[in-house]
PDB file of C-alpha atoms in Angstrom:
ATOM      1  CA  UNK A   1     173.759 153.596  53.270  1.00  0.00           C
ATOM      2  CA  UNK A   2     175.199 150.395  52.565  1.00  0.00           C
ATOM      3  CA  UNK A   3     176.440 148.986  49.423  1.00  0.00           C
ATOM      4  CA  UNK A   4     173.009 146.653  49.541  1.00  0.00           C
ATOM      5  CA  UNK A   5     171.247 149.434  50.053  1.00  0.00           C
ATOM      6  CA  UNK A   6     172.610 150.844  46.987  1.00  0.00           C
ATOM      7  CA  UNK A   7     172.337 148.653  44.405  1.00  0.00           C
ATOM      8  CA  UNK A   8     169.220 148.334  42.444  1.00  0.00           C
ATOM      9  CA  UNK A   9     168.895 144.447  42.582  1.00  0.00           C
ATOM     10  CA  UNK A  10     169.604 141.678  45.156  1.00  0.00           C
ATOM     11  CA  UNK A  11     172.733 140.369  44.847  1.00  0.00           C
ATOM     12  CA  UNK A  12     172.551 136.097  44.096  1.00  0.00           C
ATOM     13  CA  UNK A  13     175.725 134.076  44.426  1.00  0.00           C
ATOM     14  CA  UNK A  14     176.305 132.182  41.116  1.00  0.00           C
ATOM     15  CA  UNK A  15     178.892 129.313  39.571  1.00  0.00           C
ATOM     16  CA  UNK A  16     180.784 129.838  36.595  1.00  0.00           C
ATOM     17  CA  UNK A  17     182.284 126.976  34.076  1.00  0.00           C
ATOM     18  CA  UNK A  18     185.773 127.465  34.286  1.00  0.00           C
ATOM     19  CA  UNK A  19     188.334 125.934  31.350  1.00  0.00           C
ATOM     20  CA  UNK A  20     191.243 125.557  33.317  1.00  0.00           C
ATOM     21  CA  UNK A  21     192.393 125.900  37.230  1.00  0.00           C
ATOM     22  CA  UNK A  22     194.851 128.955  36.199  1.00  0.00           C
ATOM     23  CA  UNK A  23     190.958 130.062  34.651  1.00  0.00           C
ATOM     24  CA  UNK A  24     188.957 129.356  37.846  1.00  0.00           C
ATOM     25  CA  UNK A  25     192.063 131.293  40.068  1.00  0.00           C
ATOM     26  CA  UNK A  26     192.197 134.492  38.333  1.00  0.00           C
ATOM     27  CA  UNK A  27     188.780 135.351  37.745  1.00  0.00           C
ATOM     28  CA  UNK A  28     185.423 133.993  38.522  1.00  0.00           C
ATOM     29  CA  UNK A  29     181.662 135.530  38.858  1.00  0.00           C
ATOM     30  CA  UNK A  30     180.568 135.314  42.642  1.00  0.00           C
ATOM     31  CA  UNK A  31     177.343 137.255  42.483  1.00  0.00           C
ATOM     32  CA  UNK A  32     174.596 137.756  39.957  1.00  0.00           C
ATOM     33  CA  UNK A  33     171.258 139.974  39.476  1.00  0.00           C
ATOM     34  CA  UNK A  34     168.814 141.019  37.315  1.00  0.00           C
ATOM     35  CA  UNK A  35     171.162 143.624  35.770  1.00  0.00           C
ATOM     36  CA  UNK A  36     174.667 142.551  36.035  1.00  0.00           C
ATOM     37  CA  UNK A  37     177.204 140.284  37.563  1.00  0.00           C
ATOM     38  CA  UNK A  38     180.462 141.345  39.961  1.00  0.00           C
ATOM     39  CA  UNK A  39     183.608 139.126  38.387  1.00  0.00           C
ATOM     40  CA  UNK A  40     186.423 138.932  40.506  1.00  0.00           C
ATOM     41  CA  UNK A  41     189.486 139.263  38.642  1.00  0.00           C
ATOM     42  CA  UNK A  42     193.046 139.816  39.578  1.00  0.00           C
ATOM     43  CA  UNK A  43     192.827 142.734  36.187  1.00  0.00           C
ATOM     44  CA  UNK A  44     189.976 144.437  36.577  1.00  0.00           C
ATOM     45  CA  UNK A  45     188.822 146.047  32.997  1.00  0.00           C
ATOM     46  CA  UNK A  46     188.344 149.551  32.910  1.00  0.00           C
ATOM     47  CA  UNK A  47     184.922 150.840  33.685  1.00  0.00           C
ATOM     48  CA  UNK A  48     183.149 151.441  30.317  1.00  0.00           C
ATOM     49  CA  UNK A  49     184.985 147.702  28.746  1.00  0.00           C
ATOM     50  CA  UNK A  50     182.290 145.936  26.689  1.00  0.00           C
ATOM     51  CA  UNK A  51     182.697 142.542  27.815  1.00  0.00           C
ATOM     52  CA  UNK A  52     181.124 139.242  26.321  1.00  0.00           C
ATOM     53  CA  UNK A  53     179.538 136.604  28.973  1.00  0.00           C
ATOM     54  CA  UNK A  54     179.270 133.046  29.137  1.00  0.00           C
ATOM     55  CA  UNK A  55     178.888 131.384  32.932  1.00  0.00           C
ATOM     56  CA  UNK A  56     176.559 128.627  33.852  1.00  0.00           C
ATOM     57  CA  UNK A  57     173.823 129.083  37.010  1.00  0.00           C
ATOM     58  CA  UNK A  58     172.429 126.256  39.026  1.00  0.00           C
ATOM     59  CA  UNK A  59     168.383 126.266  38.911  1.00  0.00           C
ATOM     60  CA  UNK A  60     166.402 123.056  38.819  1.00  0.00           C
ATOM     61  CA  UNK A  61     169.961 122.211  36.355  1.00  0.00           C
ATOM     62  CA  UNK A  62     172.716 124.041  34.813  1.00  0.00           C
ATOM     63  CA  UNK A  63     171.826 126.876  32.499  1.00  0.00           C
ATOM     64  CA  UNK A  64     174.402 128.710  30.517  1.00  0.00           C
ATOM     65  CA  UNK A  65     174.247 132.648  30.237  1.00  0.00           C
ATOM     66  CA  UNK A  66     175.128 134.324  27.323  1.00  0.00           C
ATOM     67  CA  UNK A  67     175.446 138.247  26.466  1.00  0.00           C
ATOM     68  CA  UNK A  68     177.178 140.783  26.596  1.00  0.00           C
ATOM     69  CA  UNK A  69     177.860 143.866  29.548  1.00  0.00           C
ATOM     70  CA  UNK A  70     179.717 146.444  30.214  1.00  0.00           C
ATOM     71  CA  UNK A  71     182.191 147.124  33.428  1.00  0.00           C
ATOM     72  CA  UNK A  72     180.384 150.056  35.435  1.00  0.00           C
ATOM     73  CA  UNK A  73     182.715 150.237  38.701  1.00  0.00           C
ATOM     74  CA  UNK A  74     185.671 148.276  39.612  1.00  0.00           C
ATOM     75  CA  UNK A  75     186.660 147.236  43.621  1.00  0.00           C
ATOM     76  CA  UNK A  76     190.659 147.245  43.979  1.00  0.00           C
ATOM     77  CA  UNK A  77     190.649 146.185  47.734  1.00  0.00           C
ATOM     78  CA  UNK A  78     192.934 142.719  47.842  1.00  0.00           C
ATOM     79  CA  UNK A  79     189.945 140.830  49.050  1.00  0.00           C
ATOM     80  CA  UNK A  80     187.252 142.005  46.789  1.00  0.00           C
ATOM     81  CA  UNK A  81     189.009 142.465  43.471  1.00  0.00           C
ATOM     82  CA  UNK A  82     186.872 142.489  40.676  1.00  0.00           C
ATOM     83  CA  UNK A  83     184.361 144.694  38.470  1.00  0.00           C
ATOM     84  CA  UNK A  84     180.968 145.272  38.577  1.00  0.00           C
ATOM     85  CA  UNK A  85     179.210 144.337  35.173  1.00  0.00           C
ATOM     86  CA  UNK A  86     175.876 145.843  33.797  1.00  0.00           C
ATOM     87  CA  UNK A  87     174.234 143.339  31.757  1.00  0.00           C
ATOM     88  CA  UNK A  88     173.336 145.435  28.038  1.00  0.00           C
ATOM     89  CA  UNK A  89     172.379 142.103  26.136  1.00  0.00           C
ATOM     90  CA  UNK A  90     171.135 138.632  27.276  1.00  0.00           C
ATOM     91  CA  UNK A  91     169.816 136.054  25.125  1.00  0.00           C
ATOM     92  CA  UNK A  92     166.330 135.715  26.048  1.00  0.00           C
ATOM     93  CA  UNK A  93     167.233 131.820  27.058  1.00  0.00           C
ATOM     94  CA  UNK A  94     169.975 133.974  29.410  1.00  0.00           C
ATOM     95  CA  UNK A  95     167.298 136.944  30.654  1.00  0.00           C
ATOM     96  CA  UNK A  96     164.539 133.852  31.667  1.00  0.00           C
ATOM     97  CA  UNK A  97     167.009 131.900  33.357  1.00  0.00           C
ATOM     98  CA  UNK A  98     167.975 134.900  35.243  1.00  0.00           C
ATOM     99  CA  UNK A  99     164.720 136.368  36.068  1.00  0.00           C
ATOM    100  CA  UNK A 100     163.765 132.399  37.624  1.00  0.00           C
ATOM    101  CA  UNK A 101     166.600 132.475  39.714  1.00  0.00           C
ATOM    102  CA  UNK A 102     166.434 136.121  40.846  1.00  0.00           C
ATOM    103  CA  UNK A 103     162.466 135.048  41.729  1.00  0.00           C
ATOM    104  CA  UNK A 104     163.397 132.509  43.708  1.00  0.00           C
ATOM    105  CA  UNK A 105     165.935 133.853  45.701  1.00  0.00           C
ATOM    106  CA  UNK A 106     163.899 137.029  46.300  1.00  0.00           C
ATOM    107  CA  UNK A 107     161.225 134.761  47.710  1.00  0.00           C
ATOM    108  CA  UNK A 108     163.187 132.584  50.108  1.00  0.00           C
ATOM    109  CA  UNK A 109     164.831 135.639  51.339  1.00  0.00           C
ATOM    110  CA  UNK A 110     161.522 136.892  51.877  1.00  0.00           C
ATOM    111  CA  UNK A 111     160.191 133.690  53.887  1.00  0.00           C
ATOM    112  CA  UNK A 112     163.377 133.963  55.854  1.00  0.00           C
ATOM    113  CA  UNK A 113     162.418 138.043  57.391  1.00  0.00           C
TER     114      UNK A 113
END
C-alpha cells in the first residue's frame, strides 16, 4: 500500500510566508490536508511536539492559517526531511479556508480520472 494509500486525506501542495531566506531554507510546508500539514525541516520535532501554525494558502487570494498541531511521524531521508503535523486546532477562518481548498482540489483531481 502506498503512502497515498495510507493517509486519510489528499495531500494539496501549499505556500508558506516566510520572514527571512535562512527562514524559507530550513523549513517550509509543501503539502496540506484536511487534517494536517508535512513541514520540511532540516530538525524535525519529536513526534508528540505541540506546534503553533501560521502559513498562508493561495485560493481565489492569500489566506493565512492559524492553529495549532501536533508532530505525528517524522521522515529523516535527506530528500524528504520533515514531520508530519496533525492539525488539533484551526481557527474557524483557518478550517473554511482549508476545507475550500481541499474541495477544490478533490474535484479537479476528480475531472482529471
Amino acid at each position: 500500500m502506498s503512502d497515498n494509500e495510507k493517509r486519510a486525506h489528499q495531500r494539496l501542495e501549499v505556500n508558506r510566508e516566510f520572514e527571512s531566506v535562512d527562514d524559507f531554507v530550513t523549513e517550509y510546508v509543501t503539502n496540506i490536508s484536511r487534517g494536517g500539514v508535512f513541514i520540511r525541516s532540516k530538525n524535525p520535532l519529536p513526534p508528540g511536539t505541540e506546534v503553533n501554525l501560521k502559513f498562508s494558502i493561495v485560493s481565489d487570494d492569500f489566506q493565512m492559517i492559524e492553529g495549532v498541531g501536533r508532530v505525528v511521524r517524522i521522515d529523516e531521508t535527506p530528500e524528504n526531511m520533515g514531520m508530519g503535523v496533525l492539525f488539533t486546532q484551526l481557527s474557524a477562518e483557518s478550517e473554511e479556508a482549508v476545507n475550500l481548498l481541499a474541495d477544490r482540489i478533490e474535484a479537479r483531481l476528480q475531472a482529471e480520472d
